[in-house]
Amino acid sequence: QVHLVESGGGLAQAGGSLRLSCAASGSIFGINGAGWYREISGNQRELVAGLPTDGITYYADSAKGRFTISRDDAKNTLYLQMNNLKPEDTGVYYCNVDVLMGSGTANYWGQGTQVTVSS
């Protein structure tokens, strides 16, 4: 079985920083393409930062210059470093990861972690 466990969310002041983590565990060999999404109205999710298998990062305009997506393959973990936080960054963040297993690759979502930024 595969689990994606998110952590690192919480309350921060405007201008502060948080680092979100998304750790994959289970009978896996590694992680491939991955991204961080923020929940918006209607339970839809927007891509905030992406790290596909080609290694070329993507950032939403709102995240450029402030957020950094990265990974630690030794730990099968995805990160989102969030700097210079703004109140509009508030929301529930979800990781989405392609996980490599013995049977192939499967896609998983994390459980979500709340980020709240006060003005």
mmCIF file of N, CA and C in Angstrom:
data_model
loop_
_atom_site.group_PDB
_atom_site.id
_atom_site.type_symbol
_atom_site.label_atom_id
_atom_site.label_comp_id
_atom_site.label_asym_id
_atom_site.label_seq_id
_atom_site.Cartn_x
_atom_site.Cartn_y
_atom_site.Cartn_z
ATOM 1 N N GLN A 1 0.825 -1.174 0.000
ATOM 2 C CA GLN A 1 0.000 0.000 0.000
ATOM 3 C C GLN A 1 0.876 1.246 0.000
ATOM 4 N N VAL A 2 0.329 2.325 -0.549
ATOM 5 C CA VAL A 2 1.048 3.578 -0.684
ATOM 6 C C VAL A 2 0.320 4.669 0.085
ATOM 7 N N HIS A 3 1.084 5.500 0.775
ATOM 8 C CA HIS A 3 0.530 6.628 1.507
ATOM 9 C C HIS A 3 1.323 7.881 1.183
ATOM 10 N N LEU A 4 0.618 8.991 1.033
ATOM 11 C CA LEU A 4 1.226 10.302 0.943
ATOM 12 C C LEU A 4 0.812 11.085 2.178
ATOM 13 N N VAL A 5 1.770 11.450 3.001
ATOM 14 C CA VAL A 5 1.491 12.146 4.245
ATOM 15 C C VAL A 5 2.033 13.554 4.156
ATOM 16 N N GLU A 6 1.135 14.542 4.260
ATOM 17 C CA GLU A 6 1.522 15.939 4.200
ATOM 18 C C GLU A 6 1.731 16.498 5.600
ATOM 19 N N SER A 7 2.641 17.444 5.699
ATOM 20 C CA SER A 7 2.895 18.121 6.953
ATOM 21 C C SER A 7 3.495 19.491 6.664
ATOM 22 N N GLY A 8 3.607 20.306 7.696
ATOM 23 C CA GLY A 8 4.257 21.603 7.574
ATOM 24 C C GLY A 8 3.326 22.787 7.487
ATOM 25 N N GLY A 9 2.042 22.548 7.325
ATOM 26 C CA GLY A 9 1.103 23.659 7.291
ATOM 27 C C GLY A 9 0.921 24.265 8.663
ATOM 28 N N GLY A 10 0.234 25.383 8.706
ATOM 29 C CA GLY A 10 -0.008 26.055 9.965
ATOM 30 C C GLY A 10 -0.320 27.510 9.745
ATOM 31 N N LEU A 11 -0.147 28.291 10.793
ATOM 32 C CA LEU A 11 -0.428 29.719 10.768
ATOM 33 C C LEU A 11 0.873 30.495 10.695
ATOM 34 N N ALA A 12 0.923 31.448 9.786
ATOM 35 C CA ALA A 12 2.088 32.309 9.644
ATOM 36 C C ALA A 12 1.639 33.747 9.459
ATOM 37 N N GLN A 13 2.504 34.665 9.810
ATOM 38 C CA GLN A 13 2.244 36.073 9.568
ATOM 39 C C GLN A 13 2.657 36.446 8.152
ATOM 40 N N ALA A 14 2.036 37.476 7.618
ATOM 41 C CA ALA A 14 2.437 37.976 6.314
ATOM 42 C C ALA A 14 3.925 38.280 6.316
ATOM 43 N N GLY A 15 4.601 37.839 5.269
ATOM 44 C CA GLY A 15 6.037 37.986 5.181
ATOM 45 C C GLY A 15 6.816 36.824 5.752
ATOM 46 N N GLY A 16 6.148 35.922 6.439
ATOM 47 C CA GLY A 16 6.802 34.769 7.023
ATOM 48 C C GLY A 16 6.962 33.631 6.037
ATOM 49 N N SER A 17 7.394 32.479 6.553
ATOM 50 C CA SER A 17 7.684 31.328 5.706
ATOM 51 C C SER A 17 7.131 30.049 6.304
ATOM 52 N N LEU A 18 6.823 29.109 5.436
ATOM 53 C CA LEU A 18 6.463 27.752 5.800
ATOM 54 C C LEU A 18 7.084 26.809 4.787
ATOM 55 N N ARG A 19 7.337 25.581 5.213
ATOM 56 C CA ARG A 19 7.775 24.548 4.294
ATOM 57 C C ARG A 19 6.847 23.354 4.410
ATOM 58 N N LEU A 20 6.161 23.046 3.312
ATOM 59 C CA LEU A 20 5.280 21.898 3.253
ATOM 60 C C LEU A 20 6.055 20.671 2.798
ATOM 61 N N SER A 21 5.717 19.525 3.380
ATOM 62 C CA SER A 21 6.337 18.263 3.010
ATOM 63 C C SER A 21 5.274 17.264 2.603
ATOM 64 N N CYS A 22 5.636 16.387 1.702
ATOM 65 C CA CYS A 22 4.748 15.326 1.238
ATOM 66 C C CYS A 22 5.593 14.072 1.111
ATOM 67 N N ALA A 23 5.450 13.171 2.059
ATOM 68 C CA ALA A 23 6.282 11.981 2.124
ATOM 69 C C ALA A 23 5.519 10.760 1.628
ATOM 70 N N ALA A 24 6.090 10.078 0.664
ATOM 71 C CA ALA A 24 5.506 8.850 0.140
ATOM 72 C C ALA A 24 6.114 7.654 0.851
ATOM 73 N N SER A 25 5.271 6.724 1.236
ATOM 74 C CA SER A 25 5.751 5.536 1.917
ATOM 75 C C SER A 25 4.998 4.311 1.421
ATOM 76 N N GLY A 26 5.538 3.146 1.725
ATOM 77 C CA GLY A 26 4.968 1.895 1.289
ATOM 78 C C GLY A 26 5.952 1.142 0.424
ATOM 79 N N SER A 27 5.438 0.181 -0.312
ATOM 80 C CA SER A 27 6.282 -0.630 -1.187
ATOM 81 C C SER A 27 6.505 0.101 -2.505
ATOM 82 N N ILE A 28 7.353 1.115 -2.447
ATOM 83 C CA ILE A 28 7.610 1.943 -3.618
ATOM 84 C C ILE A 28 9.104 1.987 -3.902
ATOM 85 N N PHE A 29 9.413 2.318 -5.138
ATOM 86 C CA PHE A 29 10.801 2.463 -5.554
ATOM 87 C C PHE A 29 11.229 3.918 -5.689
ATOM 88 N N GLY A 30 10.268 4.814 -5.790
ATOM 89 C CA GLY A 30 10.590 6.209 -5.920
ATOM 90 C C GLY A 30 9.379 7.018 -6.354
ATOM 91 N N ILE A 31 9.599 8.318 -6.523
ATOM 92 C CA ILE A 31 8.550 9.203 -6.999
ATOM 93 C C ILE A 31 9.006 9.857 -8.297
ATOM 94 N N ASN A 32 8.040 10.151 -9.151
ATOM 95 C CA ASN A 32 8.341 10.775 -10.432
ATOM 96 C C ASN A 32 7.750 12.188 -10.473
ATOM 97 N N GLY A 33 6.959 12.489 -11.481
ATOM 98 C CA GLY A 33 6.377 13.814 -11.564
ATOM 99 C C GLY A 33 5.494 14.133 -10.375
ATOM 100 N N ALA A 34 5.500 15.406 -9.970
ATOM 101 C CA ALA A 34 4.762 15.791 -8.772
ATOM 102 C C ALA A 34 4.408 17.271 -8.826
ATOM 103 N N GLY A 35 3.448 17.657 -7.985
ATOM 104 C CA GLY A 35 3.060 19.055 -7.923
ATOM 105 C C GLY A 35 2.305 19.374 -6.651
ATOM 106 N N TRP A 36 2.190 20.671 -6.391
ATOM 107 C CA TRP A 36 1.414 21.179 -5.261
ATOM 108 C C TRP A 36 0.227 21.976 -5.788
ATOM 109 N N TYR A 37 -0.945 21.721 -5.217
ATOM 110 C CA TYR A 37 -2.180 22.377 -5.606
ATOM 111 C C TYR A 37 -2.803 23.063 -4.405
ATOM 112 N N ARG A 38 -3.499 24.171 -4.669
ATOM 113 C CA ARG A 38 -4.256 24.848 -3.634
ATOM 114 C C ARG A 38 -5.744 24.739 -3.960
ATOM 115 N N GLU A 39 -6.541 24.407 -2.963
ATOM 116 C CA GLU A 39 -7.974 24.271 -3.167
ATOM 117 C C GLU A 39 -8.616 25.633 -3.333
ATOM 118 N N ILE A 40 -9.493 25.760 -4.321
ATOM 119 C CA ILE A 40 -10.222 26.991 -4.564
ATOM 120 C C ILE A 40 -11.707 26.693 -4.471
ATOM 121 N N SER A 41 -12.535 27.680 -4.767
ATOM 122 C CA SER A 41 -13.980 27.525 -4.651
ATOM 123 C C SER A 41 -14.481 26.378 -5.518
ATOM 124 N N GLY A 42 -15.560 25.736 -5.049
ATOM 125 C CA GLY A 42 -16.122 24.614 -5.769
ATOM 126 C C GLY A 42 -15.325 23.339 -5.618
ATOM 127 N N ASN A 43 -14.457 23.312 -4.633
ATOM 128 C CA ASN A 43 -13.600 22.158 -4.364
ATOM 129 C C ASN A 43 -12.649 21.853 -5.513
ATOM 130 N N GLN A 44 -12.430 22.818 -6.371
ATOM 131 C CA GLN A 44 -11.450 22.657 -7.425
ATOM 132 C C GLN A 44 -10.066 23.007 -6.897
ATOM 133 N N ARG A 45 -9.063 22.527 -7.591
ATOM 134 C CA ARG A 45 -7.690 22.756 -7.176
ATOM 135 C C ARG A 45 -6.889 23.371 -8.313
ATOM 136 N N GLU A 46 -6.079 24.354 -7.972
ATOM 137 C CA GLU A 46 -5.224 25.000 -8.955
ATOM 138 C C GLU A 46 -3.776 24.604 -8.708
ATOM 139 N N LEU A 47 -3.045 24.431 -9.781
ATOM 140 C CA LEU A 47 -1.638 24.072 -9.673
ATOM 141 C C LEU A 47 -0.830 25.282 -9.254
ATOM 142 N N VAL A 48 -0.149 25.161 -8.139
ATOM 143 C CA VAL A 48 0.699 26.226 -7.622
ATOM 144 C C VAL A 48 2.139 26.046 -8.087
ATOM 145 N N ALA A 49 2.630 24.828 -8.015
ATOM 146 C CA ALA A 49 3.996 24.526 -8.422
ATOM 147 C C ALA A 49 4.068 23.087 -8.905
ATOM 148 N N GLY A 50 4.793 22.864 -9.977
ATOM 149 C CA GLY A 50 4.926 21.528 -10.529
ATOM 150 C C GLY A 50 6.369 21.169 -10.795
ATOM 151 N N LEU A 51 6.667 19.886 -10.650
ATOM 152 C CA LEU A 51 8.002 19.356 -10.918
ATOM 153 C C LEU A 51 7.831 18.068 -11.713
ATOM 154 N N PRO A 52 7.718 18.169 -13.026
ATOM 155 C CA PRO A 52 7.549 16.971 -13.845
ATOM 156 C C PRO A 52 8.846 16.186 -13.956
ATOM 157 N N THR A 53 8.775 15.056 -14.641
ATOM 158 C CA THR A 53 9.936 14.174 -14.720
ATOM 159 C C THR A 53 11.092 14.785 -15.495
ATOM 160 N N ASP A 54 10.829 15.768 -16.354
ATOM 161 C CA ASP A 54 11.919 16.408 -17.080
ATOM 162 C C ASP A 54 12.695 17.393 -16.217
ATOM 163 N N GLY A 55 12.227 17.627 -15.011
ATOM 164 C CA GLY A 55 12.931 18.488 -14.078
ATOM 165 C C GLY A 55 12.700 19.971 -14.265
ATOM 166 N N ILE A 56 11.869 20.371 -15.220
ATOM 167 C CA ILE A 56 11.598 21.778 -15.472
ATOM 168 C C ILE A 56 10.439 22.207 -14.583
ATOM 169 N N THR A 57 10.718 23.076 -13.644
ATOM 170 C CA THR A 57 9.703 23.484 -12.684
ATOM 171 C C THR A 57 8.697 24.439 -13.298
ATOM 172 N N TYR A 58 7.492 24.412 -12.753
ATOM 173 C CA TYR A 58 6.427 25.324 -13.136
ATOM 174 C C TYR A 58 5.912 26.026 -11.890
ATOM 175 N N TYR A 59 5.605 27.315 -12.017
ATOM 176 C CA TYR A 59 5.011 28.068 -10.932
ATOM 177 C C TYR A 59 3.872 28.922 -11.452
ATOM 178 N N ALA A 60 2.784 28.933 -10.709
ATOM 179 C CA ALA A 60 1.726 29.883 -10.998
ATOM 180 C C ALA A 60 2.261 31.294 -10.812
ATOM 181 N N ASP A 61 1.660 32.252 -11.523
ATOM 182 C CA ASP A 61 2.135 33.627 -11.431
ATOM 183 C C ASP A 61 2.165 34.121 -9.984
ATOM 184 N N SER A 62 1.189 33.713 -9.200
ATOM 185 C CA SER A 62 1.112 34.160 -7.818
ATOM 186 C C SER A 62 2.238 33.611 -6.958
ATOM 187 N N ALA A 63 2.868 32.526 -7.410
ATOM 188 C CA ALA A 63 3.911 31.874 -6.628
ATOM 189 C C ALA A 63 5.323 32.217 -7.081
ATOM 190 N N LYS A 64 5.463 32.715 -8.283
ATOM 191 C CA LYS A 64 6.787 32.985 -8.830
ATOM 192 C C LYS A 64 7.565 33.958 -7.957
ATOM 193 N N GLY A 65 8.810 33.602 -7.701
ATOM 194 C CA GLY A 65 9.679 34.444 -6.904
ATOM 195 C C GLY A 65 9.527 34.267 -5.415
ATOM 196 N N ARG A 66 8.518 33.526 -4.974
ATOM 197 C CA ARG A 66 8.275 33.336 -3.552
ATOM 198 C C ARG A 66 8.291 31.869 -3.126
ATOM 199 N N PHE A 67 7.822 30.975 -3.991
ATOM 200 C CA PHE A 67 7.733 29.556 -3.662
ATOM 201 C C PHE A 67 8.770 28.764 -4.442
ATOM 202 N N THR A 68 9.226 27.668 -3.846
ATOM 203 C CA THR A 68 10.168 26.776 -4.499
ATOM 204 C C THR A 68 9.752 25.333 -4.274
ATOM 205 N N ILE A 69 9.585 24.594 -5.361
ATOM 206 C CA ILE A 69 9.267 23.176 -5.261
ATOM 207 C C ILE A 69 10.556 22.375 -5.411
ATOM 208 N N SER A 70 10.683 21.323 -4.624
ATOM 209 C CA SER A 70 11.873 20.488 -4.675
ATOM 210 C C SER A 70 11.527 19.082 -4.218
ATOM 211 N N ARG A 71 12.492 18.202 -4.314
ATOM 212 C CA ARG A 71 12.278 16.812 -3.930
ATOM 213 C C ARG A 71 13.547 16.230 -3.348
ATOM 214 N N ASP A 72 13.379 15.222 -2.509
ATOM 215 C CA ASP A 72 14.482 14.462 -1.949
ATOM 216 C C ASP A 72 14.203 13.005 -2.275
ATOM 217 N N ASP A 73 14.861 12.495 -3.299
ATOM 218 C CA ASP A 73 14.585 11.136 -3.750
ATOM 219 C C ASP A 73 14.998 10.089 -2.711
ATOM 220 N N ALA A 74 16.017 10.376 -1.914
ATOM 221 C CA ALA A 74 16.432 9.441 -0.879
ATOM 222 C C ALA A 74 15.342 9.238 0.161
ATOM 223 N N LYS A 75 14.501 10.256 0.353
ATOM 224 C CA LYS A 75 13.417 10.183 1.330
ATOM 225 C C LYS A 75 12.046 10.031 0.685
ATOM 226 N N ASN A 76 11.990 9.966 -0.642
ATOM 227 C CA ASN A 76 10.718 9.915 -1.369
ATOM 228 C C ASN A 76 9.777 11.025 -0.908
ATOM 229 N N THR A 77 10.314 12.223 -0.836
ATOM 230 C CA THR A 77 9.575 13.346 -0.272
ATOM 231 C C THR A 77 9.598 14.549 -1.205
ATOM 232 N N LEU A 78 8.460 15.204 -1.318
ATOM 233 C CA LEU A 78 8.286 16.426 -2.085
ATOM 234 C C LEU A 78 8.134 17.591 -1.115
ATOM 235 N N TYR A 79 8.684 18.752 -1.480
ATOM 236 C CA TYR A 79 8.633 19.924 -0.619
ATOM 237 C C TYR A 79 8.094 21.135 -1.373
ATOM 238 N N LEU A 80 7.511 22.045 -0.618
ATOM 239 C CA LEU A 80 7.179 23.359 -1.129
ATOM 240 C C LEU A 80 7.643 24.384 -0.105
ATOM 241 N N GLN A 81 8.697 25.105 -0.440
ATOM 242 C CA GLN A 81 9.173 26.188 0.410
ATOM 243 C C GLN A 81 8.399 27.447 0.058
ATOM 244 N N MET A 82 7.725 28.010 1.037
ATOM 245 C CA MET A 82 6.862 29.164 0.836
ATOM 246 C C MET A 82 7.441 30.336 1.617
ATOM 247 N N ASN A 83 7.940 31.331 0.903
ATOM 248 C CA ASN A 83 8.527 32.513 1.514
ATOM 249 C C ASN A 83 7.696 33.746 1.206
ATOM 250 N N ASN A 84 7.909 34.779 2.011
ATOM 251 C CA ASN A 84 7.190 36.037 1.829
ATOM 252 C C ASN A 84 5.695 35.802 1.671
ATOM 253 N N LEU A 85 5.145 35.070 2.610
ATOM 254 C CA LEU A 85 3.738 34.684 2.529
ATOM 255 C C LEU A 85 2.813 35.894 2.567
ATOM 256 N N LYS A 86 1.706 35.761 1.853
ATOM 257 C CA LYS A 86 0.677 36.781 1.780
ATOM 258 C C LYS A 86 -0.651 36.187 2.241
ATOM 259 N N PRO A 87 -1.561 37.015 2.747
ATOM 260 C CA PRO A 87 -2.863 36.486 3.164
ATOM 261 C C PRO A 87 -3.584 35.715 2.059
ATOM 262 N N GLU A 88 -3.411 36.117 0.815
ATOM 263 C CA GLU A 88 -4.066 35.420 -0.279
ATOM 264 C C GLU A 88 -3.501 34.031 -0.543
ATOM 265 N N ASP A 89 -2.392 33.672 0.107
ATOM 266 C CA ASP A 89 -1.870 32.316 0.018
ATOM 267 C C ASP A 89 -2.654 31.342 0.887
ATOM 268 N N THR A 90 -3.507 31.852 1.737
ATOM 269 C CA THR A 90 -4.291 31.014 2.643
ATOM 270 C C THR A 90 -5.107 29.986 1.866
ATOM 271 N N GLY A 91 -5.120 28.763 2.365
ATOM 272 C CA GLY A 91 -5.897 27.717 1.738
ATOM 273 C C GLY A 91 -5.386 26.348 2.125
ATOM 274 N N VAL A 92 -6.040 25.329 1.599
ATOM 275 C CA VAL A 92 -5.621 23.952 1.819
ATOM 276 C C VAL A 92 -4.767 23.516 0.637
ATOM 277 N N TYR A 93 -3.583 23.040 0.929
ATOM 278 C CA TYR A 93 -2.637 22.627 -0.102
ATOM 279 C C TYR A 93 -2.552 21.109 -0.162
ATOM 280 N N TYR A 94 -2.558 20.591 -1.381
ATOM 281 C CA TYR A 94 -2.504 19.160 -1.620
ATOM 282 C C TYR A 94 -1.310 18.831 -2.505
ATOM 283 N N CYS A 95 -0.605 17.769 -2.162
ATOM 284 C CA CYS A 95 0.426 17.275 -3.055
ATOM 285 C C CYS A 95 -0.165 16.211 -3.967
ATOM 286 N N ASN A 96 0.381 16.124 -5.154
ATOM 287 C CA ASN A 96 -0.014 15.117 -6.134
ATOM 288 C C ASN A 96 1.260 14.517 -6.698
ATOM 289 N N VAL A 97 1.377 13.193 -6.603
ATOM 290 C CA VAL A 97 2.647 12.539 -6.906
ATOM 291 C C VAL A 97 2.419 11.285 -7.729
ATOM 292 N N ASP A 98 3.249 11.108 -8.747
ATOM 293 C CA ASP A 98 3.329 9.844 -9.464
ATOM 294 C C ASP A 98 4.345 8.969 -8.739
ATOM 295 N N VAL A 99 3.876 7.828 -8.259
ATOM 296 C CA VAL A 99 4.695 6.929 -7.453
ATOM 297 C C VAL A 99 5.070 5.707 -8.266
ATOM 298 N N LEU A 100 6.347 5.374 -8.247
ATOM 299 C CA LEU A 100 6.842 4.202 -8.956
ATOM 300 C C LEU A 100 6.798 2.994 -8.031
ATOM 301 N N MET A 101 6.077 1.968 -8.472
ATOM 302 C CA MET A 101 5.960 0.725 -7.734
ATOM 303 C C MET A 101 6.407 -0.432 -8.615
ATOM 304 N N GLY A 102 6.383 -1.625 -8.055
ATOM 305 C CA GLY A 102 6.786 -2.786 -8.831
ATOM 306 C C GLY A 102 5.905 -3.035 -10.038
ATOM 307 N N SER A 103 4.624 -2.689 -9.938
ATOM 308 C CA SER A 103 3.669 -2.911 -11.016
ATOM 309 C C SER A 103 3.620 -1.777 -12.018
ATOM 310 N N GLY A 104 4.314 -0.694 -11.759
ATOM 311 C CA GLY A 104 4.302 0.466 -12.629
ATOM 312 C C GLY A 104 4.149 1.747 -11.839
ATOM 313 N N THR A 105 3.569 2.755 -12.473
ATOM 314 C CA THR A 105 3.405 4.058 -11.860
ATOM 315 C C THR A 105 1.934 4.348 -11.597
ATOM 316 N N ALA A 106 1.644 4.882 -10.424
ATOM 317 C CA ALA A 106 0.289 5.274 -10.053
ATOM 318 C C ALA A 106 0.304 6.672 -9.458
ATOM 319 N N ASN A 107 -0.815 7.373 -9.577
ATOM 320 C CA ASN A 107 -0.934 8.746 -9.112
ATOM 321 C C ASN A 107 -1.692 8.800 -7.794
ATOM 322 N N TYR A 108 -1.184 9.616 -6.860
ATOM 323 C CA TYR A 108 -1.795 9.733 -5.546
ATOM 324 C C TYR A 108 -1.880 11.190 -5.120
ATOM 325 N N TRP A 109 -2.889 11.472 -4.294
ATOM 326 C CA TRP A 109 -3.066 12.772 -3.654
ATOM 327 C C TRP A 109 -2.797 12.671 -2.166
ATOM 328 N N GLY A 110 -2.195 13.714 -1.609
ATOM 329 C CA GLY A 110 -2.070 13.816 -0.173
ATOM 330 C C GLY A 110 -3.392 14.204 0.451
ATOM 331 N N GLN A 111 -3.431 14.203 1.783
ATOM 332 C CA GLN A 111 -4.680 14.467 2.498
ATOM 333 C C GLN A 111 -5.000 15.949 2.624
ATOM 334 N N GLY A 112 -4.065 16.804 2.284
ATOM 335 C CA GLY A 112 -4.242 18.241 2.395
ATOM 336 C C GLY A 112 -3.702 18.779 3.705
ATOM 337 N N THR A 113 -3.139 19.971 3.650
ATOM 338 C CA THR A 113 -2.659 20.639 4.850
ATOM 339 C C THR A 113 -3.038 22.113 4.775
ATOM 340 N N GLN A 114 -3.544 22.635 5.885
ATOM 341 C CA GLN A 114 -4.051 24.003 5.925
ATOM 342 C C GLN A 114 -2.911 24.998 6.103
ATOM 343 N N VAL A 115 -2.923 26.030 5.279
ATOM 344 C CA VAL A 115 -2.016 27.161 5.410
ATOM 345 C C VAL A 115 -2.859 28.407 5.655
ATOM 346 N N THR A 116 -2.581 29.099 6.739
ATOM 347 C CA THR A 116 -3.295 30.323 7.069
ATOM 348 C C THR A 116 -2.290 31.439 7.286
ATOM 349 N N VAL A 117 -2.462 32.530 6.567
ATOM 350 C CA VAL A 117 -1.550 33.663 6.646
ATOM 351 C C VAL A 117 -2.329 34.872 7.139
ATOM 352 N N SER A 118 -1.903 35.412 8.257
ATOM 353 C CA SER A 118 -2.555 36.577 8.832
ATOM 354 C C SER A 118 -1.892 37.854 8.336
ATOM 355 N N SER A 119 -2.678 38.909 8.239
ATOM 356 C CA SER A 119 -2.170 40.177 7.755
ATOM 357 C C SER A 119 -1.516 40.972 8.860
#
